Coordinates of C-alpha atoms in Angstrom, one line a residue:
M206 CA 138.7 194.6 127.9
A207 CA 138.1 195.6 131.4
E208 CA 138.5 192.8 134.0
P209 CA 135.5 190.4 133.9
I210 CA 132.9 191.1 136.5
R211 CA 133.1 188.8 139.5
N212 CA 131.9 189.1 143.1
R213 CA 135.5 188.6 144.2
R214 CA 135.3 190.6 147.4
I215 CA 136.0 189.5 150.9
N216 CA 133.0 187.1 150.8
D217 CA 135.4 184.7 149.0
L218 CA 137.4 184.6 152.2
A219 CA 134.6 184.2 154.7
N220 CA 131.5 183.7 152.6
A221 CA 130.5 187.2 153.5
A222 CA 131.0 190.7 152.1
P223 CA 133.7 192.9 153.6
T224 CA 131.2 195.2 155.2
P225 CA 129.5 193.6 158.0
Q226 CA 127.6 190.7 156.6
N227 CA 124.7 191.6 158.8
T228 CA 121.6 189.9 160.0
P229 CA 118.2 191.4 160.7
A230 CA 116.9 191.9 164.2
S231 CA 115.9 188.2 164.3
N232 CA 119.7 187.3 164.0
T233 CA 119.0 185.3 160.8
Y234 CA 121.7 185.5 158.1
I235 CA 121.1 187.6 155.0
A236 CA 123.2 186.9 152.0
S237 CA 124.9 189.9 150.2
R238 CA 123.2 188.8 146.9
A239 CA 119.8 190.1 147.7
T240 CA 116.6 188.6 146.2
E241 CA 113.1 189.4 147.0
P242 CA 111.8 187.8 150.1
S243 CA 109.6 184.8 149.2
V244 CA 107.5 182.3 151.0
S245 CA 108.3 178.6 150.5
T246 CA 105.9 176.9 148.1
I247 CA 103.6 174.2 149.3
Q248 CA 103.5 170.9 147.4
E249 CA 100.2 169.9 145.9
E250 CA 100.0 166.7 148.1
D251 CA 100.4 168.9 151.2
K252 CA 97.6 171.3 150.4
A253 CA 94.9 169.0 151.6
V254 CA 96.6 168.7 155.0
V255 CA 97.1 172.4 155.3
A256 CA 93.5 173.0 154.4
G257 CA 92.4 170.6 157.0
L258 CA 94.5 172.3 159.7
A259 CA 93.2 175.7 158.6
N260 CA 89.7 174.5 159.3
N261 CA 90.5 173.2 162.7
P262 CA 91.7 176.0 165.0
A263 CA 91.5 173.8 168.1
L264 CA 93.9 171.2 166.6
I265 CA 96.4 174.0 165.5
S266 CA 96.3 175.4 169.1
M267 CA 97.0 172.0 170.6
I268 CA 99.9 171.4 168.2
E269 CA 101.4 174.8 168.9
G270 CA 101.1 174.1 172.6
K271 CA 102.9 170.8 172.4
L272 CA 105.6 172.2 170.2
G273 CA 106.0 175.1 172.7
T274 CA 106.8 172.7 175.5
L275 CA 109.6 171.1 173.5
V276 CA 111.4 174.3 172.6
G277 CA 114.8 174.4 174.4
R278 CA 114.4 171.0 176.0
S279 CA 117.3 168.6 175.9
S280 CA 117.0 165.1 174.6
G281 CA 118.9 163.9 177.6
Y282 CA 121.8 162.5 175.7
I283 CA 124.4 165.0 176.9
E284 CA 123.2 164.6 180.5
S285 CA 123.7 160.8 180.2
L286 CA 127.3 161.1 179.2
P287 CA 130.1 160.1 181.7
G288 CA 131.6 163.0 183.8
P289 CA 135.0 163.0 182.0
V290 CA 133.3 163.2 178.6
K291 CA 131.1 166.1 179.8
E292 CA 134.3 168.0 180.9
R293 CA 135.8 167.5 177.5
I294 CA 132.6 168.8 175.9
N295 CA 132.8 171.9 178.1
G296 CA 136.5 172.3 177.1
L297 CA 135.4 172.2 173.4
K298 CA 132.8 174.9 174.1
G299 CA 135.5 177.0 175.7
L300 CA 137.5 176.7 172.5
Q301 CA 134.5 177.6 170.5
K302 CA 134.1 180.8 172.5
Q303 CA 137.7 181.7 171.7
H304 CA 137.0 181.0 168.0
A305 CA 134.0 183.3 168.2
A306 CA 136.1 186.1 169.7
L307 CA 138.7 185.8 166.9
E308 CA 135.9 185.7 164.4
S309 CA 134.5 189.0 165.8
E310 CA 137.9 190.5 165.6
F311 CA 138.3 189.3 162.0
R312 CA 135.0 191.0 161.0
K313 CA 136.1 194.3 162.6
E314 CA 139.4 194.2 160.8
I315 CA 137.7 193.5 157.5
L316 CA 135.5 196.5 158.1
E317 CA 138.5 198.7 158.7
L318 CA 140.2 197.3 155.6
E319 CA 137.1 198.1 153.5
K320 CA 137.2 201.7 154.9
K321 CA 140.8 202.0 153.9
Y322 CA 140.1 200.9 150.3
A323 CA 137.0 203.1 150.1
G324 CA 139.4 206.0 150.3
K325 CA 141.4 204.6 147.3
Y326 CA 138.2 204.1 145.3
K327 CA 137.0 207.6 146.0
P328 CA 139.1 209.4 143.2
L329 CA 137.9 206.8 140.7
Y330 CA 134.2 207.4 141.6
E331 CA 134.7 211.1 141.5
R332 CA 136.1 211.0 138.0
R333 CA 133.3 208.6 136.9
A334 CA 130.8 211.2 138.1
K335 CA 132.5 213.9 136.1
I336 CA 132.5 211.9 132.9
V337 CA 128.9 210.9 133.4
A338 CA 127.9 214.5 134.0
G339 CA 129.9 215.7 130.9
D340 CA 132.3 217.9 133.0
V341 CA 135.3 216.1 131.5
E342 CA 136.1 213.6 128.7
P343 CA 137.8 210.3 129.3
T344 CA 141.5 210.2 128.3
E345 CA 142.8 208.1 125.4
E346 CA 144.4 205.7 127.9
E347 CA 141.0 205.3 129.7
I348 CA 139.2 204.7 126.4
A349 CA 141.8 202.1 125.3
A350 CA 141.7 200.3 128.6
G351 CA 137.9 200.0 128.3
Q352 CA 137.9 198.6 124.8
E353 CA 137.1 194.9 124.3
E354 CA 140.1 192.6 123.8
D355 CA 140.2 189.1 122.4
E356 CA 142.1 186.1 123.9
N357 CA 145.4 187.4 122.5
G358 CA 144.9 190.9 124.1
E359 CA 144.2 192.6 120.7
I360 CA 141.4 195.2 120.4
V361 CA 138.2 193.6 118.9
Q362 CA 137.1 195.5 115.8
K363 CA 133.3 195.3 115.5
D364 CA 132.2 195.1 111.8
G365 CA 129.5 197.4 110.8
A366 CA 129.5 199.5 114.0
E367 CA 128.8 202.7 112.1
E368 CA 126.0 200.9 110.1
D369 CA 124.5 199.7 113.3
E370 CA 124.4 203.3 114.6
E371 CA 122.6 204.4 111.5
E372 CA 120.2 201.4 111.5
H373 CA 119.3 201.7 115.2
E374 CA 118.6 205.3 115.8
S375 CA 119.4 206.2 119.4
P376 CA 117.1 208.3 121.5
I377 CA 120.2 210.1 122.8
P378 CA 121.4 212.9 120.4
K379 CA 125.0 212.7 119.2
D380 CA 125.8 216.1 120.8
A381 CA 124.5 214.9 124.2
K382 CA 126.6 215.9 127.2
G383 CA 128.2 213.1 129.3
V384 CA 126.1 209.9 129.5
P385 CA 122.4 210.8 129.8
E386 CA 120.3 208.6 132.1
F387 CA 123.3 206.7 133.2
W388 CA 122.2 205.9 136.8
L389 CA 118.6 205.3 135.8
T390 CA 119.7 202.7 133.2
A391 CA 122.1 201.0 135.6
I392 CA 119.4 200.8 138.4
K393 CA 116.9 199.3 136.0
N394 CA 119.3 196.5 135.2
V395 CA 119.6 195.5 138.8
P396 CA 116.6 193.1 139.1
A397 CA 115.9 193.7 142.8
L398 CA 116.0 197.5 142.3
A399 CA 114.2 197.5 139.0
E400 CA 111.0 196.0 140.6
T401 CA 110.7 199.1 142.8
I402 CA 110.7 201.6 140.0
T403 CA 107.4 202.8 138.5
D404 CA 106.9 204.8 135.2
N405 CA 106.5 208.0 137.2
D406 CA 109.7 207.3 139.1
E407 CA 111.7 207.1 135.9
E408 CA 111.0 210.7 135.1
A409 CA 112.5 211.8 138.4
L410 CA 115.4 209.3 138.3
K411 CA 116.6 210.8 135.0
Y412 CA 118.0 213.6 137.1
L413 CA 120.0 211.2 139.3
S414 CA 123.6 212.3 138.7
D415 CA 125.6 210.2 141.2
I416 CA 125.4 207.5 143.9
R417 CA 128.1 207.2 146.5
V418 CA 128.7 205.3 149.7
E419 CA 130.4 206.6 152.9
F420 CA 131.3 204.8 156.1
I421 CA 130.2 206.2 159.4
D422 CA 131.9 206.3 162.8
Q423 CA 129.9 203.3 164.1
P424 CA 129.3 200.1 162.3
G425 CA 127.2 200.8 159.2
F426 CA 127.2 202.9 156.1
K427 CA 125.5 205.8 154.3
L428 CA 124.2 205.9 150.7
L429 CA 124.2 209.3 149.0
F430 CA 122.0 210.1 146.0
E431 CA 122.9 213.3 144.2
F432 CA 120.3 214.9 141.9
A433 CA 120.3 217.7 139.4
D434 CA 117.7 220.4 139.5
N435 CA 114.3 218.9 138.7
D436 CA 110.5 219.5 138.8
F437 CA 109.9 216.9 141.5
F438 CA 111.7 217.9 144.7
S439 CA 114.2 220.6 145.9
N440 CA 116.7 218.2 147.5
K441 CA 120.1 218.2 145.8
L442 CA 121.2 215.3 148.0
I443 CA 119.1 212.5 149.5
T444 CA 120.8 210.1 151.9
K445 CA 120.0 206.9 153.7
T446 CA 122.0 205.5 156.6
Y447 CA 122.1 201.9 157.7
F448 CA 123.1 201.3 161.3
Y449 CA 124.3 198.0 162.9
Q450 CA 124.5 197.1 166.5
D451 CA 127.9 197.3 168.2
E452 CA 128.0 193.7 169.3
T453 CA 128.2 190.8 166.8
T454 CA 126.7 187.3 166.7
S455 CA 128.5 184.2 167.8
D456 CA 129.7 183.9 164.2
G457 CA 131.2 187.4 164.3
D458 CA 128.5 188.9 162.0
Y459 CA 127.1 192.3 162.8
I460 CA 123.4 192.6 163.5
Y461 CA 121.3 195.0 161.5
D462 CA 119.6 197.5 163.8
H463 CA 117.8 200.2 161.7
A464 CA 117.9 202.6 158.8
V465 CA 117.2 206.3 158.5
G466 CA 116.4 208.2 155.3
D467 CA 116.2 211.9 154.5
E468 CA 112.9 213.5 154.2
I469 CA 112.2 214.5 150.6
D470 CA 111.0 218.1 149.9
W471 CA 108.4 217.4 147.3
K472 CA 107.2 220.2 145.1
D473 CA 103.4 220.9 145.0
G474 CA 101.6 218.0 143.4
K475 CA 104.8 216.1 142.6
N476 CA 105.0 213.6 145.4
L477 CA 105.5 210.2 143.7
T478 CA 104.9 208.2 146.9
V479 CA 101.2 209.1 147.3
R480 CA 98.1 209.4 145.2
I481 CA 95.6 212.2 145.9
E482 CA 92.1 211.0 146.3
K483 CA 89.4 213.7 146.2
K484 CA 86.0 213.3 147.7
K485 CA 83.1 215.7 148.0
Q486 CA 81.2 216.1 151.2
R487 CA 77.8 217.8 151.7
N488 CA 76.9 219.5 155.0
K489 CA 73.6 218.1 156.2
H490 CA 72.4 221.4 157.6
T491 CA 73.7 224.0 155.2
K492 CA 73.7 221.7 152.1
A493 CA 77.1 223.3 151.2
T494 CA 79.7 221.0 149.6
R495 CA 83.4 220.9 150.1
T496 CA 86.2 218.8 148.5
I497 CA 88.4 216.7 150.8
E498 CA 91.8 215.5 149.6
K499 CA 93.1 212.2 151.0
L500 CA 96.7 211.0 150.5
I501 CA 96.9 207.3 149.6
P502 CA 100.3 205.7 149.8
I503 CA 101.4 204.0 146.5
E504 CA 104.4 202.0 145.4
S505 CA 107.5 204.1 144.5
F506 CA 111.3 203.7 144.4
F507 CA 111.4 206.8 146.7
N508 CA 109.8 204.8 149.5
F509 CA 113.3 203.5 149.9
F510 CA 114.1 206.7 151.8
S511 CA 111.3 206.0 154.3
P512 CA 112.4 202.6 155.7
P513 CA 110.2 200.5 157.9
L514 CA 110.8 200.6 161.7
A515 CA 111.5 197.5 163.7
P516 CA 109.0 196.9 166.5
A517 CA 109.9 198.0 170.0
E518 CA 110.0 195.5 172.8
D519 CA 106.8 196.8 174.4
D520 CA 104.8 196.9 171.1
D521 CA 101.7 194.8 171.0
E522 CA 102.3 191.8 168.7
E523 CA 98.8 192.0 167.3
E524 CA 99.5 195.5 166.1
I525 CA 102.7 194.6 164.3
P526 CA 102.1 194.1 160.5
E527 CA 102.5 190.5 159.4
D528 CA 104.9 191.5 156.5
L529 CA 107.1 193.7 158.7
E530 CA 109.9 191.2 158.9
E531 CA 109.9 190.7 155.1
R532 CA 109.9 194.5 154.6
L533 CA 112.8 195.0 157.0
Q534 CA 114.8 192.2 155.2
L535 CA 114.0 193.6 151.8
D536 CA 115.0 197.1 152.8
Y537 CA 118.3 195.8 154.1
Q538 CA 118.9 193.8 151.0
L539 CA 118.3 196.7 148.7
G540 CA 120.8 198.8 150.6
E541 CA 123.4 196.0 150.2
E542 CA 122.6 195.7 146.5
I543 CA 123.4 199.3 146.0
K544 CA 126.5 199.3 148.1
E545 CA 128.0 195.9 147.0
K546 CA 126.9 195.7 143.4
L547 CA 125.6 198.9 141.8
I548 CA 128.1 201.5 143.0
P549 CA 131.3 199.4 142.4
R550 CA 130.2 198.1 139.0
A551 CA 127.9 200.9 137.7
I552 CA 129.2 200.9 134.1
D553 CA 128.7 197.1 133.9
W554 CA 125.1 197.5 135.1
Y555 CA 124.6 200.3 132.6
T556 CA 125.7 198.1 129.7
G557 CA 124.0 195.1 131.1
E558 CA 127.2 193.0 131.2
A559 CA 126.8 192.5 134.9
L560 CA 123.6 190.6 134.5
D561 CA 125.4 187.6 133.0
Y562 CA 128.0 187.4 135.7
D563 CA 125.4 188.0 138.4
E564 CA 123.3 185.1 137.2
L565 CA 126.4 182.9 137.2
D566 CA 127.3 183.9 140.7
E567 CA 123.7 182.9 141.8
L568 CA 124.2 179.3 140.6
D569 CA 125.0 176.7 143.2
A570 CA 127.5 173.9 142.7
D571 CA 124.9 171.5 141.3
D572 CA 123.7 174.1 138.8
L573 CA 127.3 174.7 137.7
E574 CA 128.0 171.0 137.3
E575 CA 124.9 170.5 135.2
Y576 CA 125.9 173.5 133.1
E577 CA 129.3 172.0 132.5
D578 CA 127.8 168.6 131.6
E579 CA 125.6 170.3 129.1
E580 CA 128.6 172.0 127.5
D581 CA 130.4 168.6 127.4
D582 CA 127.4 167.1 125.7
E583 CA 127.5 169.8 123.1
D584 CA 131.2 169.2 122.4
V585 CA 130.5 165.5 121.9
D586 CA 127.7 166.3 119.5
D587 CA 129.9 168.7 117.6
E588 CA 132.6 166.0 117.3
D589 CA 130.0 163.5 116.1
D590 CA 128.8 166.0 113.5
D591 CA 132.3 166.5 112.3
E592 CA 132.9 162.8 112.0
D593 CA 129.6 162.4 110.1
E594 CA 130.7 165.2 107.7
G595 CA 134.1 163.6 107.3
D596 CA 132.5 160.3 106.4
A597 CA 130.0 161.9 104.1
K598 CA 132.6 163.8 102.1
P599 CA 134.7 160.9 100.9
K600 CA 131.5 159.0 99.9
Q601 CA 130.4 161.9 97.8
E602 CA 133.8 162.1 96.1
A603 CA 133.7 158.4 95.4
A604 CA 130.3 158.7 93.8
E605 CA 131.5 161.5 91.6
C606 CA 134.5 159.6 90.5
K607 CA 132.4 156.6 89.6
Q608 CA 130.0 158.8 87.7
S609 CA 132.8 160.2 85.6

């Protein structure tokens, strides 16, 4: 069987993916395993307090004012230390700056290393694209390498495989070319991406023939989506580029700057990102009527290519949407999901195998410990059952002997 799916990339070395483990404009860390932005839940006992504050704007203003005066203020502890201790602290800060410089150098070398291996992955991705499209067939060696193996390395023979094919009729004809709807199926199995896909999007995404990633000259990367001829848009290739700032944080992480997507050339009446609302207007003087069409933005996967823009320094804060930061974070995370998970393991997302390992990777140490404890409990229960069965069997034989 192919090697088990693990997120074993450079993040195992530095708790970060090899590409710049970037942060949004606010410099807060974003993990490579993207999840939808969420707001912390409020406990039931706190709701009354929150409700009381909401009804008292003056109190909220006073609290904010008091908290504002405390920001950046020292407790006075460091200032109270003896002079020699202060000098040692400054010396430690100097060492920390040297560490930060090395950390930044480390991140840059990791990026260069990932670029190097991207060139090695490229032939594999190109062959994958040809097999998916039906331009070539996999070799016997490739097929054998992909078959499931047991613990002894022997090929697993699945009983009734042909019967299953007859019992569960596939919507894909036997004479189909390549692997139909490969990328659509794979994307729908990535939870964060699946939630962006509508029923109408699926019809267009059936024509998605390949997804690739390329590195650009400056820190960042480009995602390339290749489409076959379709009834929705004329683009053969739609790209989206993620840019990072040249400087890094004190931890050596790159800082997310912005993203740019290609404009989609929609065919008449096929734009999946808007809904056309028609209204009739009557002229007060001539009484003549006319129909006005208004485009209403709607949810669509293809909004991914029109990323939100970070606010400029001179923008009025009141005009900045409240959810802009969440939208920027989600946009970044979706790009990382495609780059770090979908493209490298496309076949495993297509089959759904990646879901099991992805869920396992999301568990923290406490969850894993609890999971192991549950397994141990099950083993103990199994042993108890075996002992009970062992005890019951001799008793039964004894009863039979007595009866005879």
